[in-house]
Amino acid sequence: MSTLCTQFQTDGYLVIEDFNTHEACDALIIRAKELAEGYRPGENKSVFQTSDQVQTSDDYFLDSGDKVSFFFEKDALDDHGNLKGEVYPSLNKIGHALHDLDPVFNAFTRSPQMKQLTTALELDRQWIIQSMLIFKHARIGGVVDVHQDSTFLFTTPDTCVGFWFALEDANAQNGCLWAKPGGHHTTLRSHFVRKNGGSTEMKTLDSSPYDTGDMVPLEVKKGALVVLHGLLPHYSLPNTSGKSRQAYAIHTIHPQAHYPETNWLQRDMSTLSDFHG
Ligand code: FE2
């Protein structure tokens, strides 16, 4: 087993600085802006938030597993659901199949260094099931409450692993990730379930509170990669600074694990592919 593998299993996360070049990060930011410019206001204005136990669950969200869909910050819409300002600075995220549908995102996701790293971590054959461009714009970017990614991509056994790419510097002021080394040695607290009829429910599996006291800020520079175990509790604070904190995140599952139909994200599983794509 490689040293990286051992470290990942011990800490539940890895921080790898200088994983991507600044040029590669900029190319993704530019592409996201182009995609946002192609969004037609009026089609849909779906808000994405995970604060106060509020979970996005409208049809637009539930149907976004195999699409490039746009989600807005709660504070970007007025009481009538209309955008207060421009589209781009109001976006919370774009998801959830960028890695399969967009050539620029596909190349970034399945880059030579990702093939090399995931091979070293014995994760190269994991299926990439979800991708998100997360904006966290200056002053408007909202909180993401403490959670485990396996809650949203539940498999039996648990196999969810996330890859979080810093497209800009991320620090305590603009809403970096927070987590505790070894924090993944714990139970899965909940499962975000899609119910018949199109509603969703946060099903409690273990009501123990998260221990957030020992969590540390994962401050990273533009170009860094953070690998996250699916059971690792983590969160990020609102961006109260004047600097945006854009990140790109992908999530993977083992192809042989059971992926239930109750998971919110559903797509044709025969279309999924790994890092060799
Ligand atoms: Fe997460």
PDB file of C-alpha atoms and ligand atoms in Angstrom:
ATOM      1  CA  MET A   1       0.000   0.000   0.000  1.00  0.00           C
ATOM      2  CA  SER A   2       1.336   3.440  -0.874  1.00  0.00           C
ATOM      3  CA  THR A   3       2.172   6.077   1.768  1.00  0.00           C
ATOM      4  CA  LEU A   4      -0.652   8.222   0.396  1.00  0.00           C
ATOM      5  CA  CYS A   5      -3.076   5.335   0.848  1.00  0.00           C
ATOM      6  CA  THR A   6      -2.033   4.866   4.466  1.00  0.00           C
ATOM      7  CA  GLN A   7      -2.304   8.578   5.192  1.00  0.00           C
ATOM      8  CA  PHE A   8      -5.767   8.731   3.623  1.00  0.00           C
ATOM      9  CA  GLN A   9      -6.963   5.789   5.691  1.00  0.00           C
ATOM     10  CA  THR A  10      -5.513   7.335   8.870  1.00  0.00           C
ATOM     11  CA  ASP A  11      -6.746  10.915   8.467  1.00  0.00           C
ATOM     12  CA  GLY A  12      -9.811  10.484   6.265  1.00  0.00           C
ATOM     13  CA  TYR A  13      -8.545  13.213   3.986  1.00  0.00           C
ATOM     14  CA  LEU A  14      -5.504  14.282   1.992  1.00  0.00           C
ATOM     15  CA  VAL A  15      -4.368  17.797   1.104  1.00  0.00           C
ATOM     16  CA  ILE A  16      -2.194  17.962  -2.008  1.00  0.00           C
ATOM     17  CA  GLU A  17      -0.944  21.443  -2.879  1.00  0.00           C
ATOM     18  CA  ASP A  18       0.019  22.396  -6.466  1.00  0.00           C
ATOM     19  CA  PHE A  19      -2.001  19.522  -7.903  1.00  0.00           C
ATOM     20  CA  ASN A  20      -3.320  21.592 -10.802  1.00  0.00           C
ATOM     21  CA  THR A  21      -1.721  24.569 -12.521  1.00  0.00           C
ATOM     22  CA  HIS A  22      -3.202  28.040 -12.169  1.00  0.00           C
ATOM     23  CA  GLU A  23      -3.893  27.928 -15.906  1.00  0.00           C
ATOM     24  CA  ALA A  24      -5.969  24.758 -15.527  1.00  0.00           C
ATOM     25  CA  CYS A  25      -7.932  26.342 -12.662  1.00  0.00           C
ATOM     26  CA  ASP A  26      -8.527  29.514 -14.693  1.00  0.00           C
ATOM     27  CA  ALA A  27      -9.711  27.469 -17.679  1.00  0.00           C
ATOM     28  CA  LEU A  28     -12.366  25.829 -15.502  1.00  0.00           C
ATOM     29  CA  ILE A  29     -13.475  29.175 -14.047  1.00  0.00           C
ATOM     30  CA  ILE A  30     -13.767  30.633 -17.559  1.00  0.00           C
ATOM     31  CA  ARG A  31     -15.731  27.608 -18.772  1.00  0.00           C
ATOM     32  CA  ALA A  32     -18.105  27.857 -15.789  1.00  0.00           C
ATOM     33  CA  LYS A  33     -18.693  31.497 -16.649  1.00  0.00           C
ATOM     34  CA  GLU A  34     -19.489  30.540 -20.254  1.00  0.00           C
ATOM     35  CA  LEU A  35     -21.960  27.917 -19.061  1.00  0.00           C
ATOM     36  CA  ALA A  36     -23.562  30.470 -16.717  1.00  0.00           C
ATOM     37  CA  GLU A  37     -23.908  32.902 -19.617  1.00  0.00           C
ATOM     38  CA  GLY A  38     -25.829  30.205 -21.491  1.00  0.00           C
ATOM     39  CA  TYR A  39     -28.322  29.895 -18.647  1.00  0.00           C
ATOM     40  CA  ARG A  40     -31.682  31.445 -19.477  1.00  0.00           C
ATOM     41  CA  PRO A  41     -33.285  33.138 -16.462  1.00  0.00           C
ATOM     42  CA  GLY A  42     -36.917  32.187 -16.320  1.00  0.00           C
ATOM     43  CA  GLU A  43     -36.315  28.523 -17.147  1.00  0.00           C
ATOM     44  CA  ASN A  44     -35.891  27.707 -13.502  1.00  0.00           C
ATOM     45  CA  LYS A  45     -34.618  29.376 -10.363  1.00  0.00           C
ATOM     46  CA  SER A  46     -33.702  26.618  -7.998  1.00  0.00           C
ATOM     47  CA  VAL A  47     -32.051  27.494  -4.730  1.00  0.00           C
ATOM     48  CA  PHE A  48     -29.461  25.188  -3.229  1.00  0.00           C
ATOM     49  CA  GLN A  49     -28.798  25.280   0.481  1.00  0.00           C
ATOM     50  CA  THR A  50     -27.832  22.828   3.167  1.00  0.00           C
ATOM     51  CA  SER A  51     -28.146  25.161   6.150  1.00  0.00           C
ATOM     52  CA  ASP A  52     -30.664  24.783   8.980  1.00  0.00           C
ATOM     53  CA  GLN A  53     -31.423  21.266   7.789  1.00  0.00           C
ATOM     54  CA  VAL A  54     -33.118  22.736   4.722  1.00  0.00           C
ATOM     55  CA  GLN A  55     -32.485  20.479   1.757  1.00  0.00           C
ATOM     56  CA  THR A  56     -33.117  21.336  -1.834  1.00  0.00           C
ATOM     57  CA  SER A  57     -35.638  18.874  -3.227  1.00  0.00           C
ATOM     58  CA  ASP A  58     -37.496  20.365  -6.167  1.00  0.00           C
ATOM     59  CA  ASP A  59     -37.853  18.503  -9.465  1.00  0.00           C
ATOM     60  CA  TYR A  60     -35.149  20.563 -11.143  1.00  0.00           C
ATOM     61  CA  PHE A  61     -32.680  19.424  -8.470  1.00  0.00           C
ATOM     62  CA  LEU A  62     -33.854  15.803  -8.444  1.00  0.00           C
ATOM     63  CA  ASP A  63     -33.554  15.572 -12.243  1.00  0.00           C
ATOM     64  CA  SER A  64     -30.064  17.115 -12.393  1.00  0.00           C
ATOM     65  CA  GLY A  65     -28.005  13.917 -11.970  1.00  0.00           C
ATOM     66  CA  ASP A  66     -27.319  13.577 -15.690  1.00  0.00           C
ATOM     67  CA  LYS A  67     -27.467  17.268 -16.618  1.00  0.00           C
ATOM     68  CA  VAL A  68     -25.711  20.607 -16.342  1.00  0.00           C
ATOM     69  CA  SER A  69     -28.083  22.493 -14.032  1.00  0.00           C
ATOM     70  CA  PHE A  70     -27.839  25.818 -12.222  1.00  0.00           C
ATOM     71  CA  PHE A  71     -28.571  26.532  -8.560  1.00  0.00           C
ATOM     72  CA  PHE A  72     -28.737  29.916  -6.842  1.00  0.00           C
ATOM     73  CA  GLU A  73     -27.889  31.323  -3.433  1.00  0.00           C
ATOM     74  CA  LYS A  74     -30.931  31.785  -1.221  1.00  0.00           C
ATOM     75  CA  ASP A  75     -30.245  35.496  -0.784  1.00  0.00           C
ATOM     76  CA  ALA A  76     -29.982  36.021  -4.553  1.00  0.00           C
ATOM     77  CA  LEU A  77     -33.763  35.696  -5.043  1.00  0.00           C
ATOM     78  CA  ASP A  78     -36.485  38.084  -3.913  1.00  0.00           C
ATOM     79  CA  ASP A  79     -39.729  37.057  -2.189  1.00  0.00           C
ATOM     80  CA  HIS A  80     -41.276  36.218  -5.565  1.00  0.00           C
ATOM     81  CA  GLY A  81     -38.411  33.933  -6.603  1.00  0.00           C
ATOM     82  CA  ASN A  82     -36.949  36.428  -9.054  1.00  0.00           C
ATOM     83  CA  LEU A  83     -33.229  37.074  -9.323  1.00  0.00           C
ATOM     84  CA  LYS A  84     -32.245  40.329  -7.657  1.00  0.00           C
ATOM     85  CA  GLY A  85     -29.081  40.734  -9.736  1.00  0.00           C
ATOM     86  CA  GLU A  86     -27.022  39.158 -12.514  1.00  0.00           C
ATOM     87  CA  VAL A  87     -26.960  35.366 -12.997  1.00  0.00           C
ATOM     88  CA  TYR A  88     -23.255  34.668 -12.487  1.00  0.00           C
ATOM     89  CA  PRO A  89     -22.658  36.370  -9.106  1.00  0.00           C
ATOM     90  CA  SER A  90     -25.919  34.854  -7.812  1.00  0.00           C
ATOM     91  CA  LEU A  91     -24.996  31.213  -8.493  1.00  0.00           C
ATOM     92  CA  ASN A  92     -24.368  28.737  -5.692  1.00  0.00           C
ATOM     93  CA  LYS A  93     -23.355  25.853  -7.938  1.00  0.00           C
ATOM     94  CA  ILE A  94     -23.593  24.097 -11.305  1.00  0.00           C
ATOM     95  CA  GLY A  95     -24.076  20.322 -11.352  1.00  0.00           C
ATOM     96  CA  HIS A  96     -24.181  17.357 -11.501  1.00  0.00           C
ATOM     97  CA  ALA A  97     -22.798  15.740 -14.694  1.00  0.00           C
ATOM     98  CA  LEU A  98     -20.273  18.344 -15.842  1.00  0.00           C
ATOM     99  CA  HIS A  99     -17.544  15.682 -15.915  1.00  0.00           C
ATOM    100  CA  ASP A 100     -19.415  13.608 -18.484  1.00  0.00           C
ATOM    101  CA  LEU A 101     -21.139  16.288 -20.563  1.00  0.00           C
ATOM    102  CA  ASP A 102     -18.629  19.114 -20.885  1.00  0.00           C
ATOM    103  CA  PRO A 103     -15.254  18.511 -22.604  1.00  0.00           C
ATOM    104  CA  VAL A 104     -13.360  21.068 -20.482  1.00  0.00           C
ATOM    105  CA  PHE A 105     -14.654  19.582 -17.214  1.00  0.00           C
ATOM    106  CA  ASN A 106     -14.079  16.061 -18.528  1.00  0.00           C
ATOM    107  CA  ALA A 107     -10.419  16.813 -19.288  1.00  0.00           C
ATOM    108  CA  PHE A 108      -9.885  18.407 -15.858  1.00  0.00           C
ATOM    109  CA  THR A 109     -11.587  15.469 -14.097  1.00  0.00           C
ATOM    110  CA  ARG A 110      -9.672  12.766 -15.945  1.00  0.00           C
ATOM    111  CA  SER A 111      -6.333  14.561 -16.161  1.00  0.00           C
ATOM    112  CA  PRO A 112      -3.059  12.568 -16.257  1.00  0.00           C
ATOM    113  CA  GLN A 113      -2.295  13.568 -12.652  1.00  0.00           C
ATOM    114  CA  MET A 114      -5.758  12.395 -11.532  1.00  0.00           C
ATOM    115  CA  LYS A 115      -5.205   9.036 -13.232  1.00  0.00           C
ATOM    116  CA  GLN A 116      -1.836   8.798 -11.458  1.00  0.00           C
ATOM    117  CA  LEU A 117      -3.157   9.812  -8.029  1.00  0.00           C
ATOM    118  CA  THR A 118      -6.269   7.652  -8.112  1.00  0.00           C
ATOM    119  CA  THR A 119      -4.174   4.684  -9.222  1.00  0.00           C
ATOM    120  CA  ALA A 120      -1.844   5.248  -6.220  1.00  0.00           C
ATOM    121  CA  LEU A 121      -4.915   5.423  -3.959  1.00  0.00           C
ATOM    122  CA  GLU A 122      -6.452   2.361  -5.660  1.00  0.00           C
ATOM    123  CA  LEU A 123      -9.450   4.516  -6.581  1.00  0.00           C
ATOM    124  CA  ASP A 124      -8.941   4.791 -10.343  1.00  0.00           C
ATOM    125  CA  ARG A 125     -11.710   2.284 -11.069  1.00  0.00           C
ATOM    126  CA  GLN A 126     -14.256   4.134  -8.933  1.00  0.00           C
ATOM    127  CA  TRP A 127     -17.175   5.465 -10.954  1.00  0.00           C
ATOM    128  CA  ILE A 128     -17.398   9.256 -11.084  1.00  0.00           C
ATOM    129  CA  ILE A 129     -21.057   9.796 -10.258  1.00  0.00           C
ATOM    130  CA  GLN A 130     -21.277  13.513  -9.510  1.00  0.00           C
ATOM    131  CA  SER A 131     -19.532  16.789 -10.255  1.00  0.00           C
ATOM    132  CA  MET A 132     -20.185  20.320  -9.043  1.00  0.00           C
ATOM    133  CA  LEU A 133     -18.721  23.738  -9.655  1.00  0.00           C
ATOM    134  CA  ILE A 134     -19.191  25.433  -6.286  1.00  0.00           C
ATOM    135  CA  PHE A 135     -18.977  29.218  -6.412  1.00  0.00           C
ATOM    136  CA  LYS A 136     -18.968  30.605  -2.857  1.00  0.00           C
ATOM    137  CA  HIS A 137     -18.978  34.139  -4.247  1.00  0.00           C
ATOM    138  CA  ALA A 138     -17.630  37.037  -2.177  1.00  0.00           C
ATOM    139  CA  ARG A 139     -20.045  38.112   0.577  1.00  0.00           C
ATOM    140  CA  ILE A 140     -23.001  36.051  -0.713  1.00  0.00           C
ATOM    141  CA  GLY A 141     -21.551  32.494  -0.624  1.00  0.00           C
ATOM    142  CA  GLY A 142     -23.512  30.574   2.006  1.00  0.00           C
ATOM    143  CA  VAL A 143     -22.696  28.122   4.794  1.00  0.00           C
ATOM    144  CA  VAL A 144     -22.558  24.361   4.198  1.00  0.00           C
ATOM    145  CA  ASP A 145     -23.477  22.706   7.488  1.00  0.00           C
ATOM    146  CA  VAL A 146     -21.443  19.827   8.854  1.00  0.00           C
ATOM    147  CA  HIS A 147     -22.248  16.677   6.906  1.00  0.00           C
ATOM    148  CA  GLN A 148     -20.823  13.439   5.521  1.00  0.00           C
ATOM    149  CA  ASP A 149     -20.798  13.036   1.746  1.00  0.00           C
ATOM    150  CA  SER A 150     -21.976   9.415   2.073  1.00  0.00           C
ATOM    151  CA  THR A 151     -25.285  10.840   3.306  1.00  0.00           C
ATOM    152  CA  PHE A 152     -25.947  12.024  -0.248  1.00  0.00           C
ATOM    153  CA  LEU A 153     -24.207   9.179  -2.134  1.00  0.00           C
ATOM    154  CA  PHE A 154     -25.089   6.202   0.041  1.00  0.00           C
ATOM    155  CA  THR A 155     -23.694   2.804  -0.962  1.00  0.00           C
ATOM    156  CA  THR A 156     -23.425  -0.614   0.688  1.00  0.00           C
ATOM    157  CA  PRO A 157     -20.696  -1.027   1.721  1.00  0.00           C
ATOM    158  CA  ASP A 158     -19.729   2.636   2.118  1.00  0.00           C
ATOM    159  CA  THR A 159     -17.457   3.567  -0.811  1.00  0.00           C
ATOM    160  CA  CYS A 160     -18.007   7.287  -1.436  1.00  0.00           C
ATOM    161  CA  VAL A 161     -14.818   9.303  -1.946  1.00  0.00           C
ATOM    162  CA  GLY A 162     -14.795  12.986  -2.882  1.00  0.00           C
ATOM    163  CA  PHE A 163     -12.170  15.106  -4.645  1.00  0.00           C
ATOM    164  CA  TRP A 164     -12.335  18.850  -3.950  1.00  0.00           C
ATOM    165  CA  PHE A 165     -10.234  21.080  -6.199  1.00  0.00           C
ATOM    166  CA  ALA A 166      -9.418  24.630  -5.095  1.00  0.00           C
ATOM    167  CA  LEU A 167      -9.796  26.887  -8.147  1.00  0.00           C
ATOM    168  CA  GLU A 168      -8.917  29.879  -5.961  1.00  0.00           C
ATOM    169  CA  ASP A 169      -7.203  30.260  -2.578  1.00  0.00           C
ATOM    170  CA  ALA A 170      -9.441  28.937   0.210  1.00  0.00           C
ATOM    171  CA  ASN A 171      -8.971  30.171   3.782  1.00  0.00           C
ATOM    172  CA  ALA A 172     -10.905  30.754   6.998  1.00  0.00           C
ATOM    173  CA  GLN A 173     -12.072  34.156   5.749  1.00  0.00           C
ATOM    174  CA  ASN A 174     -13.625  33.053   2.465  1.00  0.00           C
ATOM    175  CA  GLY A 175     -15.114  29.725   3.525  1.00  0.00           C
ATOM    176  CA  CYS A 176     -12.538  26.915   3.322  1.00  0.00           C
ATOM    177  CA  LEU A 177     -13.352  23.346   4.343  1.00  0.00           C
ATOM    178  CA  TRP A 178     -13.132  22.332   8.011  1.00  0.00           C
ATOM    179  CA  ALA A 179     -12.550  18.744   9.153  1.00  0.00           C
ATOM    180  CA  LYS A 180     -10.853  16.727  11.889  1.00  0.00           C
ATOM    181  CA  PRO A 181      -7.965  14.336  11.199  1.00  0.00           C
ATOM    182  CA  GLY A 182      -9.289  10.805  11.724  1.00  0.00           C
ATOM    183  CA  GLY A 183     -12.866  12.107  11.903  1.00  0.00           C
ATOM    184  CA  HIS A 184     -14.034   9.482   9.407  1.00  0.00           C
ATOM    185  CA  HIS A 185     -13.719   6.757  12.047  1.00  0.00           C
ATOM    186  CA  THR A 186     -17.346   7.232  12.950  1.00  0.00           C
ATOM    187  CA  THR A 187     -20.839   6.161  11.967  1.00  0.00           C
ATOM    188  CA  LEU A 188     -22.917   7.541   9.114  1.00  0.00           C
ATOM    189  CA  ARG A 189     -25.452   9.846  10.740  1.00  0.00           C
ATOM    190  CA  SER A 190     -28.046  10.166   8.003  1.00  0.00           C
ATOM    191  CA  HIS A 191     -29.203   9.204   4.523  1.00  0.00           C
ATOM    192  CA  PHE A 192     -30.763  11.796   2.214  1.00  0.00           C
ATOM    193  CA  VAL A 193     -33.600   9.789   0.688  1.00  0.00           C
ATOM    194  CA  ARG A 194     -35.675  10.324  -2.456  1.00  0.00           C
ATOM    195  CA  LYS A 195     -39.209   9.194  -1.748  1.00  0.00           C
ATOM    196  CA  ASN A 196     -41.900   8.000  -4.148  1.00  0.00           C
ATOM    197  CA  GLY A 197     -43.687  10.988  -5.582  1.00  0.00           C
ATOM    198  CA  GLY A 198     -40.612  13.175  -5.791  1.00  0.00           C
ATOM    199  CA  SER A 199     -40.162  14.452  -2.260  1.00  0.00           C
ATOM    200  CA  THR A 200     -37.076  13.916  -0.130  1.00  0.00           C
ATOM    201  CA  GLU A 201     -36.347  13.163   3.484  1.00  0.00           C
ATOM    202  CA  MET A 202     -33.279  13.242   5.721  1.00  0.00           C
ATOM    203  CA  LYS A 203     -33.452   9.822   7.375  1.00  0.00           C
ATOM    204  CA  THR A 204     -31.562   9.576  10.676  1.00  0.00           C
ATOM    205  CA  LEU A 205     -29.324   6.515  11.003  1.00  0.00           C
ATOM    206  CA  ASP A 206     -27.484   7.580  14.171  1.00  0.00           C
ATOM    207  CA  SER A 207     -28.597  10.595  16.184  1.00  0.00           C
ATOM    208  CA  SER A 208     -25.182  11.196  17.839  1.00  0.00           C
ATOM    209  CA  PRO A 209     -24.117  14.816  17.324  1.00  0.00           C
ATOM    210  CA  TYR A 210     -21.015  15.548  15.282  1.00  0.00           C
ATOM    211  CA  ASP A 211     -17.936  16.465  17.309  1.00  0.00           C
ATOM    212  CA  THR A 212     -16.995  19.760  15.640  1.00  0.00           C
ATOM    213  CA  GLY A 213     -14.716  21.022  18.441  1.00  0.00           C
ATOM    214  CA  ASP A 214     -11.496  19.565  17.040  1.00  0.00           C
ATOM    215  CA  MET A 215     -12.072  20.430  13.409  1.00  0.00           C
ATOM    216  CA  VAL A 216      -9.351  22.455  11.735  1.00  0.00           C
ATOM    217  CA  PRO A 217      -9.516  24.776   8.732  1.00  0.00           C
ATOM    218  CA  LEU A 218      -8.118  23.162   5.580  1.00  0.00           C
ATOM    219  CA  GLU A 219      -6.624  26.334   4.183  1.00  0.00           C
ATOM    220  CA  VAL A 220      -5.238  25.684   0.719  1.00  0.00           C
ATOM    221  CA  LYS A 221      -3.888  27.585  -2.228  1.00  0.00           C
ATOM    222  CA  LYS A 222      -5.328  27.757  -5.728  1.00  0.00           C
ATOM    223  CA  GLY A 223      -4.461  24.493  -7.501  1.00  0.00           C
ATOM    224  CA  ALA A 224      -4.684  22.312  -4.394  1.00  0.00           C
ATOM    225  CA  LEU A 225      -6.686  19.102  -4.156  1.00  0.00           C
ATOM    226  CA  VAL A 226      -8.419  17.815  -1.022  1.00  0.00           C
ATOM    227  CA  VAL A 227      -9.456  14.144  -1.090  1.00  0.00           C
ATOM    228  CA  LEU A 228     -12.334  13.391   1.298  1.00  0.00           C
ATOM    229  CA  HIS A 229     -13.493  10.057   2.738  1.00  0.00           C
ATOM    230  CA  GLY A 230     -17.274   9.715   2.474  1.00  0.00           C
ATOM    231  CA  LEU A 231     -17.682   9.337   6.233  1.00  0.00           C
ATOM    232  CA  LEU A 232     -15.540  12.365   7.145  1.00  0.00           C
ATOM    233  CA  PRO A 233     -17.710  15.081   8.738  1.00  0.00           C
ATOM    234  CA  HIS A 234     -16.839  18.462   7.213  1.00  0.00           C
ATOM    235  CA  TYR A 235     -18.350  21.882   6.709  1.00  0.00           C
ATOM    236  CA  SER A 236     -17.619  25.348   5.369  1.00  0.00           C
ATOM    237  CA  LEU A 237     -18.614  28.761   6.689  1.00  0.00           C
ATOM    238  CA  PRO A 238     -20.186  31.581   4.681  1.00  0.00           C
ATOM    239  CA  ASN A 239     -17.859  33.702   2.605  1.00  0.00           C
ATOM    240  CA  THR A 240     -17.898  37.016   4.454  1.00  0.00           C
ATOM    241  CA  SER A 241     -14.772  38.260   2.696  1.00  0.00           C
ATOM    242  CA  GLY A 242     -14.369  40.252  -0.497  1.00  0.00           C
ATOM    243  CA  LYS A 243     -12.658  37.327  -2.276  1.00  0.00           C
ATOM    244  CA  SER A 244     -14.527  34.529  -3.997  1.00  0.00           C
ATOM    245  CA  ARG A 245     -13.726  30.893  -3.232  1.00  0.00           C
ATOM    246  CA  GLN A 246     -14.524  28.778  -6.255  1.00  0.00           C
ATOM    247  CA  ALA A 247     -14.028  25.032  -6.064  1.00  0.00           C
ATOM    248  CA  TYR A 248     -14.771  22.043  -8.263  1.00  0.00           C
ATOM    249  CA  ALA A 249     -15.811  18.819  -6.554  1.00  0.00           C
ATOM    250  CA  ILE A 250     -16.380  15.315  -7.862  1.00  0.00           C
ATOM    251  CA  HIS A 251     -17.640  12.262  -6.030  1.00  0.00           C
ATOM    252  CA  THR A 252     -16.989   8.623  -6.742  1.00  0.00           C
ATOM    253  CA  ILE A 253     -18.393   5.252  -5.729  1.00  0.00           C
ATOM    254  CA  HIS A 254     -17.191   1.689  -6.175  1.00  0.00           C
ATOM    255  CA  PRO A 255     -18.820   0.050  -9.231  1.00  0.00           C
ATOM    256  CA  GLN A 256     -19.584  -3.118  -7.323  1.00  0.00           C
ATOM    257  CA  ALA A 257     -21.184  -1.440  -4.315  1.00  0.00           C
ATOM    258  CA  HIS A 258     -24.968  -1.371  -4.052  1.00  0.00           C
ATOM    259  CA  TYR A 259     -26.336   2.047  -5.015  1.00  0.00           C
ATOM    260  CA  PRO A 260     -29.973   2.193  -3.836  1.00  0.00           C
ATOM    261  CA  GLU A 261     -32.831   3.689  -5.806  1.00  0.00           C
ATOM    262  CA  THR A 262     -33.599   5.799  -2.758  1.00  0.00           C
ATOM    263  CA  ASN A 263     -30.472   7.935  -3.304  1.00  0.00           C
ATOM    264  CA  TRP A 264     -31.461  11.412  -4.473  1.00  0.00           C
ATOM    265  CA  LEU A 265     -29.074  11.290  -7.453  1.00  0.00           C
ATOM    266  CA  GLN A 266     -30.328   8.835 -10.036  1.00  0.00           C
ATOM    267  CA  ARG A 267     -28.960   8.330 -13.507  1.00  0.00           C
ATOM    268  CA  ASP A 268     -28.476   5.499 -15.953  1.00  0.00           C
ATOM    269  CA  MET A 269     -25.716   3.578 -14.174  1.00  0.00           C
ATOM    270  CA  SER A 270     -24.564   2.051 -17.489  1.00  0.00           C
ATOM    271  CA  THR A 271     -23.361   5.531 -18.516  1.00  0.00           C
ATOM    272  CA  LEU A 272     -21.003   5.914 -15.553  1.00  0.00           C
ATOM    273  CA  SER A 273     -17.275   5.583 -16.040  1.00  0.00           C
ATOM    274  CA  ASP A 274     -14.061   5.745 -14.045  1.00  0.00           C
ATOM    275  CA  PHE A 275     -10.894   7.868 -14.318  1.00  0.00           C
ATOM    276  CA  HIS A 276      -9.785   6.031 -17.436  1.00  0.00           C
ATOM    277  CA  GLY A 277     -13.107   7.164 -18.890  1.00  0.00           C
TER     278      GLY A 277
HETATM  279 FE   FE2 B   1     -19.324  17.666   1.288  1.00  0.00          FE
END
